[in-house]
XYZ file of C-alpha atoms in Angstrom:
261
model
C 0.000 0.000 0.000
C 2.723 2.470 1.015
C 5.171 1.854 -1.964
C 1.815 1.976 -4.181
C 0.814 5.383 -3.122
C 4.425 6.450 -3.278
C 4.546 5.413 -7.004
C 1.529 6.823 -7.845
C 2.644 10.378 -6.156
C 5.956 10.433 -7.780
C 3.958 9.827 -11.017
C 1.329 12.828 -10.207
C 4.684 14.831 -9.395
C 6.014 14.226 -12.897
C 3.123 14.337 -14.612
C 4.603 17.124 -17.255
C 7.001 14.324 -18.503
C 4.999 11.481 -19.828
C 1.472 11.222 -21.236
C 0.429 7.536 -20.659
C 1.986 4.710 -18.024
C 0.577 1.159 -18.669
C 1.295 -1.071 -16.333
C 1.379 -4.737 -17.639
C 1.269 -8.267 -15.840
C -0.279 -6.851 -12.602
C -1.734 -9.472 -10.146
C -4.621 -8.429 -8.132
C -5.581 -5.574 -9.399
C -9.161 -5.466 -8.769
C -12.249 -3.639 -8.751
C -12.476 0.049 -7.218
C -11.201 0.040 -3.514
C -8.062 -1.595 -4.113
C -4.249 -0.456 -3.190
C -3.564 0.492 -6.833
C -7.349 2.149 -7.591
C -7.349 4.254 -4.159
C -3.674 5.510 -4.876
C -4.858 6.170 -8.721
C -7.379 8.648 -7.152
C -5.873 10.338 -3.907
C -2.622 11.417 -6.325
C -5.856 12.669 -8.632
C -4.711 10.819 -11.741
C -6.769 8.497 -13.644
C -6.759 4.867 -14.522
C -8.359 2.228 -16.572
C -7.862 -1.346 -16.085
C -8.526 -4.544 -18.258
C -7.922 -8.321 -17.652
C -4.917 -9.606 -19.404
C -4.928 -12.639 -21.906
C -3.124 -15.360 -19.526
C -3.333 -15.994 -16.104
C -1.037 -17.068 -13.050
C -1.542 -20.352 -12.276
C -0.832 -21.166 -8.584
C -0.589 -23.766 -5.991
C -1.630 -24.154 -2.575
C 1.268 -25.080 -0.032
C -0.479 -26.883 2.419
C 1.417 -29.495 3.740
C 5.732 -30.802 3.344
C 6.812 -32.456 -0.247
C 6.482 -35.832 0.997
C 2.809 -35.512 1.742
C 1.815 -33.216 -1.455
C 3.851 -36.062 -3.390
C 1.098 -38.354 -2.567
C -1.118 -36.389 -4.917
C -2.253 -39.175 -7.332
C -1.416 -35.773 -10.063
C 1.322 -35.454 -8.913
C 3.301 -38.963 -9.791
C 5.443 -37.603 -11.927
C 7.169 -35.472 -9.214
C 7.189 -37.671 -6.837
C 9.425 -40.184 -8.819
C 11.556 -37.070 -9.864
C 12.209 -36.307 -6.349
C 12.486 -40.106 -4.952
C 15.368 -40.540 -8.203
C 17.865 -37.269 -6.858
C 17.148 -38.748 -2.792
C 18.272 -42.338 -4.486
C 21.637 -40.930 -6.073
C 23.128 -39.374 -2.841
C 25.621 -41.319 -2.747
C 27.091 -40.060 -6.238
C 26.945 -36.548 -4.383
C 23.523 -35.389 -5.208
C 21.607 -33.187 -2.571
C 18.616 -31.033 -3.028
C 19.501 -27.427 -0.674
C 17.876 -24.039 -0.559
C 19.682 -20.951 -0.349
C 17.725 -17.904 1.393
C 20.928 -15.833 2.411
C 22.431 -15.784 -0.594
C 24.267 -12.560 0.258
C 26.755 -15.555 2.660
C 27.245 -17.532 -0.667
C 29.206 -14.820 -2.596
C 29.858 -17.859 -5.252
C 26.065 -18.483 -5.840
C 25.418 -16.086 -8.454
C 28.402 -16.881 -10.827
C 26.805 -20.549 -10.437
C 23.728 -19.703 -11.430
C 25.107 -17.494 -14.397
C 27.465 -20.509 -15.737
C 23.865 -22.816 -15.430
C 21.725 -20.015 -17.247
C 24.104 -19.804 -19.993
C 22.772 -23.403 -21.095
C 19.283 -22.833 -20.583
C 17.148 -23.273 -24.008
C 13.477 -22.461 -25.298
C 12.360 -24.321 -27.541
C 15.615 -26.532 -27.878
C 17.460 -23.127 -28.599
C 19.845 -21.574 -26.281
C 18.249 -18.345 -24.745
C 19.494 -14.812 -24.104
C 20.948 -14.537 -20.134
C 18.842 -12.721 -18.268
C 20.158 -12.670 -14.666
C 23.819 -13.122 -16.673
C 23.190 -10.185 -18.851
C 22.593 -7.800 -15.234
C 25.130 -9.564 -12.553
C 24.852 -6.301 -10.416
C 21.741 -6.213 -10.305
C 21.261 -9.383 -8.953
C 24.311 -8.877 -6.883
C 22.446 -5.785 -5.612
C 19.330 -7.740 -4.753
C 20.959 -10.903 -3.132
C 22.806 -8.455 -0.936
C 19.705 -6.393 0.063
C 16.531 -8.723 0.061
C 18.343 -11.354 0.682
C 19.311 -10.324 4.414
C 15.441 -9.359 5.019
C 14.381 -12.860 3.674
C 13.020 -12.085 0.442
C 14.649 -14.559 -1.653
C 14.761 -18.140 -1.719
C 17.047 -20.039 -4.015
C 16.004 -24.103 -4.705
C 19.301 -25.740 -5.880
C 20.375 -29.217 -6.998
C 23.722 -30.204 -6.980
C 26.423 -32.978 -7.233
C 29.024 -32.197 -5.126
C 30.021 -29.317 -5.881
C 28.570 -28.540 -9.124
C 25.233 -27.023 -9.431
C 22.824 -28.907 -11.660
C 19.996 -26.499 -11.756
C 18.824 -23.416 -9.818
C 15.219 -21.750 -9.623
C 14.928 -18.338 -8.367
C 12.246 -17.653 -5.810
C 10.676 -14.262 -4.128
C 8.941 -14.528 -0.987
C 5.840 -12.184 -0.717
C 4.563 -11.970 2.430
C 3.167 -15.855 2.507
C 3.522 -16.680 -1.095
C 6.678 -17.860 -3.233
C 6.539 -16.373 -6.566
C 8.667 -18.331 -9.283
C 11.035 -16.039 -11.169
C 13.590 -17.562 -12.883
C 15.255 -21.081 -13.601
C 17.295 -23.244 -15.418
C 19.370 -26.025 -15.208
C 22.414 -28.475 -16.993
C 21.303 -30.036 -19.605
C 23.797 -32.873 -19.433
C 21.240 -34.147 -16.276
C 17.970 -33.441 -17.972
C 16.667 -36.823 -17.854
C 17.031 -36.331 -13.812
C 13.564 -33.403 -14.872
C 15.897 -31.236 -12.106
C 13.233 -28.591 -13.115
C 10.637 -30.756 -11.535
C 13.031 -31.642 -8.509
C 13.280 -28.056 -7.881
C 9.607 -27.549 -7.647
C 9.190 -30.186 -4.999
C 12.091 -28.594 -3.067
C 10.314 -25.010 -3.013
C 6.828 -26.568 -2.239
C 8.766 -28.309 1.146
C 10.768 -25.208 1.824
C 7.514 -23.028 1.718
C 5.802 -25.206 3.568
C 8.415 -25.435 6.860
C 8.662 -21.442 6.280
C 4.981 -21.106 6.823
C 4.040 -19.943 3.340
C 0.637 -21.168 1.872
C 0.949 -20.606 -2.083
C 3.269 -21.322 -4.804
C 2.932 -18.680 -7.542
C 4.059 -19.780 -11.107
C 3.749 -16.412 -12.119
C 2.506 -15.297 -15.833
C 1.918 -17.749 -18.627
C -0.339 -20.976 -18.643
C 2.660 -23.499 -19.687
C 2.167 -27.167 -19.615
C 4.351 -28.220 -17.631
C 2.501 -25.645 -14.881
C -0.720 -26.807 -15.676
C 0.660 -30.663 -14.550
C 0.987 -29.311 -11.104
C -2.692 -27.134 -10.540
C -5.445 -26.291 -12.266
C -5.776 -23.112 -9.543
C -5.134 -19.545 -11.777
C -5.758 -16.125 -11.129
C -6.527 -13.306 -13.887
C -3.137 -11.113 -14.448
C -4.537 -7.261 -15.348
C -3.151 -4.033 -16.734
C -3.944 -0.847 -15.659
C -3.255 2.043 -18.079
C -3.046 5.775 -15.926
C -3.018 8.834 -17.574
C -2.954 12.500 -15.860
C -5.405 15.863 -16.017
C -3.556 16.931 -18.500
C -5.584 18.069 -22.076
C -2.814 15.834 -24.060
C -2.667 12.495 -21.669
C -6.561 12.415 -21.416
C -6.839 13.073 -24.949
C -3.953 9.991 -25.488
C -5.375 8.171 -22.421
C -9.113 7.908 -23.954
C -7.951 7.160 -27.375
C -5.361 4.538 -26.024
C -8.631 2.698 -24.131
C -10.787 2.695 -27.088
C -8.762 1.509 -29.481
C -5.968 -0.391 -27.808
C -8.194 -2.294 -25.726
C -11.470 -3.927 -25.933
C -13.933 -1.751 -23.669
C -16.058 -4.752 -22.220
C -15.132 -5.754 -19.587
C -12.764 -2.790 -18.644
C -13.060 -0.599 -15.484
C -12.231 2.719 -15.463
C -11.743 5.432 -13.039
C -11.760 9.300 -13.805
């Protein structure tokens, strides 16, 4: 609530600078009441808000891996997990890192796994390798208040796979993974799921957050989603109201929209 209203005061502060702000892949933002809506009005700009074309897909934390595993749904993880836990005598081990600003080697690790990750069986831009200070920055600061959680799988002392977790409150949301490809049959991806859902679970969170996009592979774990929405704000301005109403009407279908002057 309090960074929301600061945003949306800087934004009525500027106002001379930019015509239009749209704000995309927003979860939550609801009906007329909300953090974003009341902020919208008390800084007296306006806003319009319409319900993206994918969801979130989520799942409820409600218990440690090796009960959730029993899931009949969730077979396929459960024999994931059960092969790393069988191979720890080769040196496999299934950790989570949530101080990451102690493990000043973690994010060079991570980089060196990203660099292999592919989509669609082509190798992918870096994204946390292509801003190391960044992430640098953010291990260092959220990372002592206990805002990140890293899942890892590794053999010895090699790291087979990462995946990148922020913790909101009570919720993990999924950011980013990948993992070394010369242990994909091992689905580490999968393994690293499990992990979170057990770490989440004895850190008294209650929801794992796949974040945007309906993938498959999400949709094998729950069936639970929530509608992602953008809000487009515009000021009093003659030239962002003019932009502002022509952006709504013919950027964006108007059923189903809500809009605030």
């Amino acid at each position: 609530g309090g960074l929301t209203k600061a945003a949306m005061n800087y934004l009525a502060s500027t106002a001379r600078h930019w015509d239009l702000v749209d704000l995309t892949k927003l979860r939550d933002v609801d009906l007329p009441g909300t953090a974003l809506n009341q902020a919208v009005i008390e800084s007296g700009l306006h806003v319009a808000e319409f319900p993206e074309q994918y969801g979130c897909l989520n799942m409820p934390i409600s218990a440690s891996w090796p009960e959730t595993g029993r899931k009949k749904h969730l077979r396929f993880a459960r024999r994931a997990y059960s092969g790393i836990l069988e191979r720890a005598s080769e040196g496999f081990r299934i950790r989570v890192v949530d101080q990451p600003h102690l493990e000043p080697t973690v994010l060079g690790r991570i980089i060196a796994v990203e660099a292999q990750k592919r989509v669609n069986g082509q190798l992918s831009a870096p994204f946390i390798g292509s801003f190391p200070e960044v992430f640098r920055l953010l291990f260092n600061s959220l990372g002592r208040r206990g805002f990140i959680a890293i899942v890892l799988v590794e053999k010895n002392v090699e790291l087979v796979a990462y995946r990148l977790l922020f913790k909101c409150g009570t919720k993990l949301w999924d950011y980013q993974t990948a993992y070394n490809h010369d242990y994909a049959e091992l689905s580490p991806g999968t393994v690293l799921i499990c992990g979170a859902i057990d770490y989440g679970f004895q850190h008294g969170c209650d929801e794992f957050d796949f974040l945007r996009g309906m993938d498959v592979y999400k949709q094998r774990w729950t069936q639970e989603f929530r509608q992602s929405k953008r809000a487009v704000i515009w000021s009093k301005r003659g030239l962002s109201q003019l932009i502002g109403s022509l952006y709504v009407r013919l950027r964006m279908p108007l059923s189903g929209s809500n809009a605030l002057a």
